[in-house]
PDB file of C-alpha atoms and ligand atoms in Angstrom:
ATOM      1  CA  MET A  29     -19.594  83.981  -1.970  1.00  0.00           C
ATOM      2  CA  GLU A  30     -20.606  84.819   1.451  1.00  0.00           C
ATOM      3  CA  SER A  31     -20.273  88.396   0.497  1.00  0.00           C
ATOM      4  CA  SER A  32     -23.580  90.170   0.559  1.00  0.00           C
ATOM      5  CA  ARG A  33     -22.343  93.143  -2.162  1.00  0.00           C
ATOM      6  CA  ALA A  34     -24.486  93.252  -5.331  1.00  0.00           C
ATOM      7  CA  ASP A  35     -21.723  92.731  -7.575  1.00  0.00           C
ATOM      8  CA  HIS A  36     -19.722  90.024  -5.458  1.00  0.00           C
ATOM      9  CA  GLN A  37     -23.387  87.970  -5.089  1.00  0.00           C
ATOM     10  CA  ALA A  38     -23.734  88.263  -9.449  1.00  0.00           C
ATOM     11  CA  GLN A  39     -19.892  87.301  -9.077  1.00  0.00           C
ATOM     12  CA  ALA A  40     -20.343  83.990  -7.074  1.00  0.00           C
ATOM     13  CA  GLN A  41     -23.495  82.639  -8.325  1.00  0.00           C
ATOM     14  CA  ASP A  42     -21.605  82.706 -12.314  1.00  0.00           C
ATOM     15  CA  LEU A  43     -19.038  81.033 -10.700  1.00  0.00           C
ATOM     16  CA  LEU A  44     -21.466  78.664  -8.224  1.00  0.00           C
ATOM     17  CA  ALA A  45     -23.538  78.193 -12.283  1.00  0.00           C
ATOM     18  CA  SER A  46     -20.929  77.245 -13.869  1.00  0.00           C
ATOM     19  CA  LEU A  47     -18.757  74.614 -11.530  1.00  0.00           C
ATOM     20  CA  LEU A  48     -22.850  72.845 -11.157  1.00  0.00           C
ATOM     21  CA  PRO A  49     -21.024  70.657 -13.210  1.00  0.00           C
ATOM     22  CA  ASP A  50     -18.632  69.202 -11.170  1.00  0.00           C
ATOM     23  CA  THR A  51     -20.625  69.171  -8.000  1.00  0.00           C
ATOM     24  CA  GLY A  52     -22.764  66.831  -6.324  1.00  0.00           C
ATOM     25  CA  LYS A  53     -20.112  63.578  -6.365  1.00  0.00           C
ATOM     26  CA  SER A  54     -19.416  64.205  -2.565  1.00  0.00           C
ATOM     27  CA  ILE A  55     -21.290  62.270  -0.321  1.00  0.00           C
ATOM     28  CA  ARG A  56     -23.453  65.019   2.229  1.00  0.00           C
ATOM     29  CA  LEU A  57     -23.632  64.280   5.645  1.00  0.00           C
ATOM     30  CA  GLY A  58     -25.603  66.391   8.622  1.00  0.00           C
ATOM     31  CA  PHE A  59     -24.194  65.641  12.447  1.00  0.00           C
ATOM     32  CA  THR A  60     -25.562  67.666  15.418  1.00  0.00           C
ATOM     33  CA  GLY A  61     -26.000  66.674  19.401  1.00  0.00           C
ATOM     34  CA  THR A  62     -26.497  68.899  21.952  1.00  0.00           C
ATOM     35  CA  PRO A  63     -23.052  71.455  23.809  1.00  0.00           C
ATOM     36  CA  GLY A  64     -20.817  68.753  24.884  1.00  0.00           C
ATOM     37  CA  VAL A  65     -21.999  65.638  23.689  1.00  0.00           C
ATOM     38  CA  GLY A  66     -18.192  65.482  22.275  1.00  0.00           C
ATOM     39  CA  LYS A  67     -19.787  66.285  18.199  1.00  0.00           C
ATOM     40  CA  SER A  68     -15.671  68.145  17.693  1.00  0.00           C
ATOM     41  CA  THR A  69     -13.984  65.831  19.582  1.00  0.00           C
ATOM     42  CA  PHE A  70     -15.611  62.994  17.266  1.00  0.00           C
ATOM     43  CA  ILE A  71     -15.531  65.456  14.105  1.00  0.00           C
ATOM     44  CA  GLU A  72     -12.220  65.412  14.194  1.00  0.00           C
ATOM     45  CA  ALA A  73     -11.614  61.770  15.253  1.00  0.00           C
ATOM     46  CA  PHE A  74     -13.520  60.574  11.717  1.00  0.00           C
ATOM     47  CA  GLY A  75     -12.022  63.328   9.619  1.00  0.00           C
ATOM     48  CA  LEU A  76      -9.274  62.006  10.563  1.00  0.00           C
ATOM     49  CA  SER A  77      -9.455  58.766  10.549  1.00  0.00           C
ATOM     50  CA  LEU A  78     -10.908  59.538   6.696  1.00  0.00           C
ATOM     51  CA  ILE A  79      -8.135  61.509   5.737  1.00  0.00           C
ATOM     52  CA  LYS A  80      -5.631  58.494   6.268  1.00  0.00           C
ATOM     53  CA  GLN A  81      -7.654  56.385   4.219  1.00  0.00           C
ATOM     54  CA  GLY A  82      -7.681  59.142   1.197  1.00  0.00           C
ATOM     55  CA  TYR A  83     -10.486  60.548   1.230  1.00  0.00           C
ATOM     56  CA  ARG A  84     -11.018  64.404   1.929  1.00  0.00           C
ATOM     57  CA  VAL A  85     -12.889  65.949   3.899  1.00  0.00           C
ATOM     58  CA  ALA A  86     -14.580  69.564   4.348  1.00  0.00           C
ATOM     59  CA  VAL A  87     -15.822  70.818   7.885  1.00  0.00           C
ATOM     60  CA  LEU A  88     -18.499  73.188   7.685  1.00  0.00           C
ATOM     61  CA  ALA A  89     -21.053  74.748   9.904  1.00  0.00           C
ATOM     62  CA  VAL A  90     -24.643  76.705  10.185  1.00  0.00           C
ATOM     63  CA  ASP A  91     -24.856  77.481  13.799  1.00  0.00           C
ATOM     64  CA  PRO A  92     -27.670  81.034  13.614  1.00  0.00           C
ATOM     65  CA  SER A  93     -26.935  82.057  17.460  1.00  0.00           C
ATOM     66  CA  SER A  94     -22.851  82.487  16.792  1.00  0.00           C
ATOM     67  CA  THR A  95     -24.493  85.373  13.962  1.00  0.00           C
ATOM     68  CA  ARG A  96     -25.819  86.683  16.985  1.00  0.00           C
ATOM     69  CA  THR A  97     -23.473  86.242  19.594  1.00  0.00           C
ATOM     70  CA  GLY A  98     -20.596  87.056  17.248  1.00  0.00           C
ATOM     71  CA  GLY A  99     -18.637  84.284  18.289  1.00  0.00           C
ATOM     72  CA  SER A 100     -18.753  80.195  16.289  1.00  0.00           C
ATOM     73  CA  ILE A 101     -19.077  76.946  17.379  1.00  0.00           C
ATOM     74  CA  LEU A 102     -15.800  76.239  14.752  1.00  0.00           C
ATOM     75  CA  GLY A 103     -14.367  79.650  15.198  1.00  0.00           C
ATOM     76  CA  ASP A 104     -12.170  78.560  18.982  1.00  0.00           C
ATOM     77  CA  LYS A 105      -9.796  77.589  17.305  1.00  0.00           C
ATOM     78  CA  THR A 106      -9.364  74.446  20.548  1.00  0.00           C
ATOM     79  CA  ARG A 107     -11.025  73.404  18.016  1.00  0.00           C
ATOM     80  CA  MET A 108     -10.421  70.818  15.921  1.00  0.00           C
ATOM     81  CA  GLU A 109      -6.995  71.475  16.326  1.00  0.00           C
ATOM     82  CA  LEU A 110      -5.243  68.761  14.512  1.00  0.00           C
ATOM     83  CA  LEU A 111      -8.138  68.768  11.830  1.00  0.00           C
ATOM     84  CA  SER A 112      -7.829  71.978  10.940  1.00  0.00           C
ATOM     85  CA  LYS A 113      -4.047  72.038  10.589  1.00  0.00           C
ATOM     86  CA  ASP A 114      -4.330  68.955   8.177  1.00  0.00           C
ATOM     87  CA  PRO A 115      -4.364  69.715   4.900  1.00  0.00           C
ATOM     88  CA  GLY A 116      -7.058  66.966   4.238  1.00  0.00           C
ATOM     89  CA  ALA A 117      -8.608  69.061   4.931  1.00  0.00           C
ATOM     90  CA  PHE A 118     -11.027  72.201   5.543  1.00  0.00           C
ATOM     91  CA  ILE A 119     -12.876  74.126   7.682  1.00  0.00           C
ATOM     92  CA  ARG A 120     -15.442  75.959   7.415  1.00  0.00           C
ATOM     93  CA  PRO A 121     -16.975  78.821  10.204  1.00  0.00           C
ATOM     94  CA  THR A 122     -20.749  79.135  10.370  1.00  0.00           C
ATOM     95  CA  PRO A 123     -21.591  82.235   7.664  1.00  0.00           C
ATOM     96  CA  SER A 124     -22.578  85.256   8.841  1.00  0.00           C
ATOM     97  CA  GLY A 125     -25.948  85.609   7.845  1.00  0.00           C
ATOM     98  CA  GLY A 126     -28.069  87.223  10.413  1.00  0.00           C
ATOM     99  CA  THR A 127     -31.141  84.258   9.804  1.00  0.00           C
ATOM    100  CA  LEU A 128     -31.505  80.812   9.701  1.00  0.00           C
ATOM    101  CA  GLY A 129     -32.223  81.630   6.316  1.00  0.00           C
ATOM    102  CA  GLY A 130     -28.834  83.086   5.376  1.00  0.00           C
ATOM    103  CA  VAL A 131     -26.972  80.611   7.293  1.00  0.00           C
ATOM    104  CA  ALA A 132     -28.307  77.806   5.775  1.00  0.00           C
ATOM    105  CA  ARG A 133     -28.107  79.265   1.475  1.00  0.00           C
ATOM    106  CA  ARG A 134     -24.189  80.060   1.888  1.00  0.00           C
ATOM    107  CA  THR A 135     -23.859  77.190   3.669  1.00  0.00           C
ATOM    108  CA  ARG A 136     -25.110  75.352   0.759  1.00  0.00           C
ATOM    109  CA  GLU A 137     -23.532  77.162  -1.324  1.00  0.00           C
ATOM    110  CA  ALA A 138     -20.196  77.057   0.186  1.00  0.00           C
ATOM    111  CA  MET A 139     -20.583  72.576  -0.445  1.00  0.00           C
ATOM    112  CA  LEU A 140     -21.488  73.207  -3.262  1.00  0.00           C
ATOM    113  CA  LEU A 141     -18.069  74.717  -4.416  1.00  0.00           C
ATOM    114  CA  CYS A 142     -16.624  72.473  -1.556  1.00  0.00           C
ATOM    115  CA  GLU A 143     -17.863  69.466  -3.642  1.00  0.00           C
ATOM    116  CA  ALA A 144     -16.706  70.631  -7.131  1.00  0.00           C
ATOM    117  CA  ALA A 145     -13.095  71.380  -5.473  1.00  0.00           C
ATOM    118  CA  GLY A 146     -12.803  67.693  -4.790  1.00  0.00           C
ATOM    119  CA  TYR A 147     -13.878  67.358  -1.618  1.00  0.00           C
ATOM    120  CA  ASP A 148     -15.537  63.329  -0.630  1.00  0.00           C
ATOM    121  CA  VAL A 149     -16.769  63.917   2.628  1.00  0.00           C
ATOM    122  CA  ILE A 150     -18.598  67.594   3.396  1.00  0.00           C
ATOM    123  CA  LEU A 151     -19.592  67.064   6.951  1.00  0.00           C
ATOM    124  CA  VAL A 152     -22.070  69.675   8.411  1.00  0.00           C
ATOM    125  CA  GLU A 153     -22.454  70.674  11.825  1.00  0.00           C
ATOM    126  CA  THR A 154     -25.582  72.322  14.093  1.00  0.00           C
ATOM    127  CA  VAL A 155     -25.755  72.523  17.350  1.00  0.00           C
ATOM    128  CA  GLY A 156     -28.633  70.841  19.076  1.00  0.00           C
ATOM    129  CA  VAL A 157     -31.156  73.754  18.930  1.00  0.00           C
ATOM    130  CA  GLY A 158     -33.811  75.375  17.639  1.00  0.00           C
ATOM    131  CA  GLN A 159     -34.533  74.923  13.747  1.00  0.00           C
ATOM    132  CA  SER A 160     -31.162  74.483  12.317  1.00  0.00           C
ATOM    133  CA  GLU A 161     -30.684  70.858  12.505  1.00  0.00           C
ATOM    134  CA  ILE A 162     -34.533  71.248  10.533  1.00  0.00           C
ATOM    135  CA  ALA A 163     -32.220  73.573   8.171  1.00  0.00           C
ATOM    136  CA  VAL A 164     -29.449  71.140   7.843  1.00  0.00           C
ATOM    137  CA  ALA A 165     -31.299  67.569   6.976  1.00  0.00           C
ATOM    138  CA  ASP A 166     -32.658  69.500   4.275  1.00  0.00           C
ATOM    139  CA  MET A 167     -29.613  70.004   2.492  1.00  0.00           C
ATOM    140  CA  VAL A 168     -27.489  66.487   3.398  1.00  0.00           C
ATOM    141  CA  ASP A 169     -27.752  63.241   2.125  1.00  0.00           C
ATOM    142  CA  MET A 170     -27.736  61.050   5.814  1.00  0.00           C
ATOM    143  CA  PHE A 171     -28.574  63.338   8.742  1.00  0.00           C
ATOM    144  CA  LEU A 172     -26.235  61.436  11.659  1.00  0.00           C
ATOM    145  CA  LEU A 173     -27.821  62.710  15.560  1.00  0.00           C
ATOM    146  CA  MET A 174     -25.506  61.587  18.765  1.00  0.00           C
ATOM    147  CA  LEU A 175     -26.576  61.291  22.046  1.00  0.00           C
ATOM    148  CA  SER A 176     -25.117  60.680  25.271  1.00  0.00           C
ATOM    149  CA  PRO A 177     -25.085  58.038  27.695  1.00  0.00           C
ATOM    150  CA  GLY A 178     -28.391  59.795  29.585  1.00  0.00           C
ATOM    151  CA  GLY A 179     -30.799  57.363  28.086  1.00  0.00           C
ATOM    152  CA  GLY A 180     -34.092  57.581  28.932  1.00  0.00           C
ATOM    153  CA  ASP A 181     -33.462  60.765  31.090  1.00  0.00           C
ATOM    154  CA  GLU A 182     -32.469  62.224  27.999  1.00  0.00           C
ATOM    155  CA  LEU A 183     -34.085  60.920  25.733  1.00  0.00           C
ATOM    156  CA  GLN A 184     -37.451  63.293  26.890  1.00  0.00           C
ATOM    157  CA  GLY A 185     -35.771  65.895  26.604  1.00  0.00           C
ATOM    158  CA  ILE A 186     -34.817  65.435  22.421  1.00  0.00           C
ATOM    159  CA  LYS A 187     -36.987  67.094  20.682  1.00  0.00           C
ATOM    160  CA  ARG A 188     -39.508  63.862  19.292  1.00  0.00           C
ATOM    161  CA  GLY A 189     -38.976  65.343  15.568  1.00  0.00           C
ATOM    162  CA  ILE A 190     -35.231  65.825  15.167  1.00  0.00           C
ATOM    163  CA  MET A 191     -35.154  61.738  16.168  1.00  0.00           C
ATOM    164  CA  GLU A 192     -36.835  61.191  12.780  1.00  0.00           C
ATOM    165  CA  LEU A 193     -35.061  62.852  11.394  1.00  0.00           C
ATOM    166  CA  ALA A 194     -32.357  61.003  12.189  1.00  0.00           C
ATOM    167  CA  ASP A 195     -30.569  58.218   9.799  1.00  0.00           C
ATOM    168  CA  LEU A 196     -28.268  56.817  12.088  1.00  0.00           C
ATOM    169  CA  VAL A 197     -28.199  57.233  16.340  1.00  0.00           C
ATOM    170  CA  ILE A 198     -24.851  57.613  17.770  1.00  0.00           C
ATOM    171  CA  VAL A 199     -24.213  57.071  21.440  1.00  0.00           C
ATOM    172  CA  ASN A 200     -20.574  58.753  22.749  1.00  0.00           C
ATOM    173  CA  LYS A 201     -19.020  58.509  24.925  1.00  0.00           C
ATOM    174  CA  ALA A 202     -19.238  54.825  25.386  1.00  0.00           C
ATOM    175  CA  ASP A 203     -15.809  53.700  27.443  1.00  0.00           C
ATOM    176  CA  GLY A 204     -14.738  53.802  31.143  1.00  0.00           C
ATOM    177  CA  ASP A 205     -16.745  55.042  34.232  1.00  0.00           C
ATOM    178  CA  LEU A 206     -19.479  55.047  31.289  1.00  0.00           C
ATOM    179  CA  GLU A 207     -19.676  52.447  28.981  1.00  0.00           C
ATOM    180  CA  LYS A 208     -22.331  50.648  30.866  1.00  0.00           C
ATOM    181  CA  SER A 209     -24.419  53.576  31.152  1.00  0.00           C
ATOM    182  CA  ALA A 210     -24.236  53.247  26.856  1.00  0.00           C
ATOM    183  CA  ILE A 211     -25.469  50.658  26.380  1.00  0.00           C
ATOM    184  CA  ARG A 212     -28.151  51.008  27.773  1.00  0.00           C
ATOM    185  CA  ALA A 213     -28.657  54.169  26.178  1.00  0.00           C
ATOM    186  CA  ALA A 214     -28.697  52.221  23.349  1.00  0.00           C
ATOM    187  CA  ALA A 215     -30.350  50.085  23.926  1.00  0.00           C
ATOM    188  CA  ASP A 216     -33.828  52.576  24.512  1.00  0.00           C
ATOM    189  CA  TYR A 217     -32.306  54.844  21.866  1.00  0.00           C
ATOM    190  CA  LYS A 218     -33.578  51.901  19.597  1.00  0.00           C
ATOM    191  CA  SER A 219     -37.236  50.949  20.977  1.00  0.00           C
ATOM    192  CA  ALA A 220     -37.883  54.284  20.854  1.00  0.00           C
ATOM    193  CA  LEU A 221     -36.307  53.896  16.585  1.00  0.00           C
ATOM    194  CA  HIS A 222     -38.330  51.130  16.427  1.00  0.00           C
ATOM    195  CA  LEU A 223     -41.813  53.832  17.321  1.00  0.00           C
ATOM    196  CA  MET A 224     -41.196  55.910  14.429  1.00  0.00           C
ATOM    197  CA  ARG A 225     -41.584  55.754  10.816  1.00  0.00           C
ATOM    198  CA  PRO A 226     -38.888  55.220   8.546  1.00  0.00           C
ATOM    199  CA  LYS A 227     -37.727  57.958   6.256  1.00  0.00           C
ATOM    200  CA  THR A 228     -37.386  55.702   3.082  1.00  0.00           C
ATOM    201  CA  SER A 229     -38.019  52.478   2.350  1.00  0.00           C
ATOM    202  CA  CYS A 230     -34.555  51.805   1.934  1.00  0.00           C
ATOM    203  CA  TRP A 231     -32.826  51.301   5.314  1.00  0.00           C
ATOM    204  CA  THR A 232     -33.288  51.526   8.512  1.00  0.00           C
ATOM    205  CA  ALA A 233     -31.812  53.908  11.242  1.00  0.00           C
ATOM    206  CA  ASN A 234     -29.390  52.496  13.191  1.00  0.00           C
ATOM    207  CA  VAL A 235     -28.267  53.232  16.495  1.00  0.00           C
ATOM    208  CA  VAL A 236     -24.190  53.146  16.795  1.00  0.00           C
ATOM    209  CA  LEU A 237     -22.131  53.224  19.951  1.00  0.00           C
ATOM    210  CA  ALA A 238     -18.391  55.133  20.050  1.00  0.00           C
ATOM    211  CA  SER A 239     -16.076  56.979  21.995  1.00  0.00           C
ATOM    212  CA  ALA A 240     -14.767  60.678  20.159  1.00  0.00           C
ATOM    213  CA  LEU A 241     -11.822  60.448  22.501  1.00  0.00           C
ATOM    214  CA  LYS A 242     -11.027  56.524  22.273  1.00  0.00           C
ATOM    215  CA  GLY A 243     -11.564  56.230  18.118  1.00  0.00           C
ATOM    216  CA  ARG A 244     -13.907  54.048  19.093  1.00  0.00           C
ATOM    217  CA  GLY A 245     -17.011  53.779  16.480  1.00  0.00           C
ATOM    218  CA  LEU A 246     -15.166  55.496  13.986  1.00  0.00           C
ATOM    219  CA  GLU A 247     -14.706  52.515  11.624  1.00  0.00           C
ATOM    220  CA  GLU A 248     -18.877  50.760  11.220  1.00  0.00           C
ATOM    221  CA  ILE A 249     -19.999  54.533  11.391  1.00  0.00           C
ATOM    222  CA  TRP A 250     -18.026  55.197   8.085  1.00  0.00           C
ATOM    223  CA  GLN A 251     -19.362  51.378   7.331  1.00  0.00           C
ATOM    224  CA  GLN A 252     -22.980  52.306   7.925  1.00  0.00           C
ATOM    225  CA  VAL A 253     -22.217  55.287   6.146  1.00  0.00           C
ATOM    226  CA  GLN A 254     -21.500  53.618   2.818  1.00  0.00           C
ATOM    227  CA  ASN A 255     -24.408  51.447   3.288  1.00  0.00           C
ATOM    228  CA  PHE A 256     -27.003  54.031   3.328  1.00  0.00           C
ATOM    229  CA  GLN A 257     -25.458  55.811  -0.036  1.00  0.00           C
ATOM    230  CA  GLN A 258     -25.058  52.484  -1.293  1.00  0.00           C
ATOM    231  CA  ALA A 259     -28.744  51.478  -0.678  1.00  0.00           C
ATOM    232  CA  MET A 260     -29.981  55.027  -1.631  1.00  0.00           C
ATOM    233  CA  THR A 261     -28.616  55.187  -4.501  1.00  0.00           C
ATOM    234  CA  ASP A 262     -29.222  51.378  -5.497  1.00  0.00           C
ATOM    235  CA  SER A 263     -32.597  51.937  -5.086  1.00  0.00           C
ATOM    236  CA  GLY A 264     -33.505  55.912  -6.306  1.00  0.00           C
ATOM    237  CA  GLU A 265     -33.778  57.484  -3.053  1.00  0.00           C
ATOM    238  CA  LEU A 266     -30.599  59.125  -3.381  1.00  0.00           C
ATOM    239  CA  ASP A 267     -31.655  60.484  -6.742  1.00  0.00           C
ATOM    240  CA  LYS A 268     -34.825  61.788  -5.504  1.00  0.00           C
ATOM    241  CA  LEU A 269     -34.360  63.379  -2.653  1.00  0.00           C
ATOM    242  CA  ARG A 270     -30.698  65.610  -3.790  1.00  0.00           C
ATOM    243  CA  ARG A 271     -34.059  66.479  -6.515  1.00  0.00           C
ATOM    244  CA  GLU A 272     -36.420  67.589  -3.759  1.00  0.00           C
ATOM    245  CA  GLN A 273     -34.180  69.037  -2.046  1.00  0.00           C
ATOM    246  CA  ALA A 274     -32.836  71.889  -5.059  1.00  0.00           C
ATOM    247  CA  LYS A 275     -36.509  71.729  -4.924  1.00  0.00           C
ATOM    248  CA  SER A 276     -37.144  73.737  -1.826  1.00  0.00           C
ATOM    249  CA  TRP A 277     -33.740  74.903  -1.963  1.00  0.00           C
ATOM    250  CA  MET A 278     -35.571  77.350  -4.713  1.00  0.00           C
ATOM    251  CA  TRP A 279     -38.411  78.018  -2.293  1.00  0.00           C
ATOM    252  CA  ALA A 280     -36.671  78.740   0.800  1.00  0.00           C
ATOM    253  CA  GLU A 281     -35.234  81.605  -2.130  1.00  0.00           C
ATOM    254  CA  ILE A 282     -37.836  82.969  -2.845  1.00  0.00           C
ATOM    255  CA  GLN A 283     -38.904  83.318   1.186  1.00  0.00           C
ATOM    256  CA  ASP A 284     -35.416  85.107   1.756  1.00  0.00           C
ATOM    257  CA  ARG A 285     -35.841  87.484  -1.115  1.00  0.00           C
ATOM    258  CA  LEU A 286     -39.411  88.549  -0.698  1.00  0.00           C
ATOM    259  CA  LYS A 287     -39.597  88.845   2.213  1.00  0.00           C
ATOM    260  CA  ASP A 288     -35.867  90.931   2.430  1.00  0.00           C
ATOM    261  CA  HIS A 289     -37.338  92.998  -0.637  1.00  0.00           C
ATOM    262  CA  PHE A 290     -40.532  93.365   1.789  1.00  0.00           C
ATOM    263  CA  GLN A 291     -38.504  94.873   4.675  1.00  0.00           C
ATOM    264  CA  ASN A 292     -36.490  96.590   2.073  1.00  0.00           C
ATOM    265  CA  SER A 293     -38.738  98.917   0.655  1.00  0.00           C
ATOM    266  CA  HIS A 294     -41.370  98.992   2.530  1.00  0.00           C
ATOM    267  CA  ARG A 295     -39.534 100.138   5.486  1.00  0.00           C
ATOM    268  CA  ASP A 296     -40.943 103.024   7.604  1.00  0.00           C
ATOM    269  CA  LYS A 297     -45.262 102.177   6.608  1.00  0.00           C
ATOM    270  CA  LEU A 298     -44.226  98.140   7.849  1.00  0.00           C
ATOM    271  CA  ARG A 299     -42.507 100.286  11.176  1.00  0.00           C
ATOM    272  CA  ALA A 300     -46.061 102.259  11.535  1.00  0.00           C
ATOM    273  CA  MET A 301     -48.106  98.392  11.007  1.00  0.00           C
ATOM    274  CA  GLU A 302     -45.608  96.877  13.931  1.00  0.00           C
ATOM    275  CA  THR A 303     -46.477  99.280  16.074  1.00  0.00           C
ATOM    276  CA  ALA A 304     -50.004  99.316  15.834  1.00  0.00           C
ATOM    277  CA  VAL A 305     -50.678  95.997  16.066  1.00  0.00           C
ATOM    278  CA  ARG A 306     -48.177  96.053  18.667  1.00  0.00           C
ATOM    279  CA  ASP A 307     -50.993  98.168  20.161  1.00  0.00           C
ATOM    280  CA  GLY A 308     -53.728  96.773  19.146  1.00  0.00           C
ATOM    281  CA  ARG A 309     -55.488  99.238  16.555  1.00  0.00           C
ATOM    282  CA  ILE A 310     -55.157  96.604  13.921  1.00  0.00           C
ATOM    283  CA  THR A 311     -54.892  92.279  14.196  1.00  0.00           C
ATOM    284  CA  PRO A 312     -51.687  90.727  12.415  1.00  0.00           C
ATOM    285  CA  ALA A 313     -54.330  89.901   9.906  1.00  0.00           C
ATOM    286  CA  ALA A 314     -55.558  92.544   8.734  1.00  0.00           C
ATOM    287  CA  ALA A 315     -52.348  94.269   8.851  1.00  0.00           C
ATOM    288  CA  ALA A 316     -50.258  91.424   7.224  1.00  0.00           C
ATOM    289  CA  ARG A 317     -53.056  92.022   4.330  1.00  0.00           C
ATOM    290  CA  ASP A 318     -52.752  95.636   4.015  1.00  0.00           C
ATOM    291  CA  LEU A 319     -48.767  95.701   3.681  1.00  0.00           C
ATOM    292  CA  LEU A 320     -48.838  93.034   0.599  1.00  0.00           C
ATOM    293  CA  LYS A 321     -51.328  95.013  -0.912  1.00  0.00           C
ATOM    294  CA  ASP A 322     -49.186  97.709  -0.938  1.00  0.00           C
ATOM    295  CA  MET A 323     -46.183  95.465  -3.141  1.00  0.00           C
ATOM    296  CA  THR A 324     -48.705  93.105  -5.001  1.00  0.00           C
ATOM    297  CA  GLY A 325     -51.099  96.126  -5.540  1.00  0.00           C
ATOM    298  CA  GLU A 326     -54.074  93.917  -4.909  1.00  0.00           C
TER     299      GLU A 326
HETATM  300  P1  LIG B 505     -19.527  69.538  21.619  1.00  0.00           P
HETATM  301  O1  LIG B 505     -20.432  70.757  22.724  1.00  0.00           O
HETATM  302  O2  LIG B 505     -20.167  68.400  20.994  1.00  0.00           O
HETATM  303  O3  LIG B 505     -18.585  69.413  20.262  1.00  0.00           O
HETATM  304  O4  LIG B 505     -18.447  68.596  22.640  1.00  0.00           O
HETATM  305  P2  LIG B 505     -17.295  68.339  22.340  1.00  0.00           P
HETATM  306  O5  LIG B 505     -16.385  67.009  21.384  1.00  0.00           O
HETATM  307  O6  LIG B 505     -16.456  69.657  22.710  1.00  0.00           O
HETATM  308  O7  LIG B 505     -17.164  68.078  23.938  1.00  0.00           O
HETATM  309  C1  LIG B 505     -17.783  68.171  25.323  1.00  0.00           C
HETATM  310  C2  LIG B 505     -16.307  66.653  26.527  1.00  0.00           C
HETATM  311  O8  LIG B 505     -16.661  65.713  25.953  1.00  0.00           O
HETATM  312  C3  LIG B 505     -15.477  67.540  25.661  1.00  0.00           C
HETATM  313  O9  LIG B 505     -14.138  67.784  27.536  1.00  0.00           O
HETATM  314  C4  LIG B 505     -14.713  66.184  25.591  1.00  0.00           C
HETATM  315  O10 LIG B 505     -13.299  66.082  26.112  1.00  0.00           O
HETATM  316  C5  LIG B 505     -15.504  65.373  26.373  1.00  0.00           C
HETATM  317  N1  LIG B 505     -15.635  64.058  25.244  1.00  0.00           N
HETATM  318  C6  LIG B 505     -16.221  63.953  23.759  1.00  0.00           C
HETATM  319  N2  LIG B 505     -15.959  63.079  23.583  1.00  0.00           N
HETATM  320  C7  LIG B 505     -15.985  62.055  24.750  1.00  0.00           C
HETATM  321  C8  LIG B 505     -15.743  60.379  24.498  1.00  0.00           C
HETATM  322  O11 LIG B 505     -15.433  60.219  23.328  1.00  0.00           O
HETATM  323  N3  LIG B 505     -15.424  60.064  25.624  1.00  0.00           N
HETATM  324  C9  LIG B 505     -15.393  60.616  27.442  1.00  0.00           C
HETATM  325  N4  LIG B 505     -15.660  59.842  28.003  1.00  0.00           N
HETATM  326  N5  LIG B 505     -16.214  62.054  26.866  1.00  0.00           N
HETATM  327  C10 LIG B 505     -15.556  62.806  25.319  1.00  0.00           C
END
């Protein structure tokens, strides 16, 4: 699926089309938080507890920055060591795809493959930077935001938009010396959430205390996930959400492919125009219009 060779891509698309009837049966969870908040510790503990209950768990990642640096948030062997060895789990580091659009496209496809392969829970992890959260929120059923006990101070630093995407807020590290501040932080986050418009009428985002290290909150979080899935299914919102996501996936594909095509077929002129825009010899809008005219003939 991840190969960019044209013949491989053709096979991959045929495969996806034939598997489509077997997809859609898992619960798709998006998971975000700033580096160091405890995401991998949590996903490992959560994943292992789900496997113990008989579920199969797939962990995928969207981290466009790792394509640039050559590293990967899941590539590091020490991350999720137990989970990665467990036959009930499948862990895939972020695919290489250059742009966020490319990475997101491949992750969506990997998600469908995992569903067809019988995984019950798909966890898509994103690093808490840039636009990747929005791309992930747009491919999952439920979006979980992990925060640290920093509380009010941290709240200032979180982009409001990310908080608005959350269906569940997890305050991690609620253990030992940090427990008291985690409780205070949870109250802060709760009141911040109250001021926001709910994403859907059938679900109100909650705040849950957790300790990935001590296993605290895992059961409650899984209960929240199941309640969410039930509420979204009963109200018909889940079906509506997935339909909308399919539509926006199509538009993302169109955008990406048009841009690729454009960049490949107008390489020389593009470079000349970029220089002209940089030098202030032509306005960006006029340059774009001129270049697009070449492509569309209008
Ligand atoms: P990530 O960058 O978000 O994936 O964070 P990691 O899972 O790598 O964790 C970062 C650090 O926080 C590690 O040193 C963990 O041991 C520690 N950590 C993770 N979860 C907890 C927790 O629940 N309680 C405490 N006290 N430390 C934690």
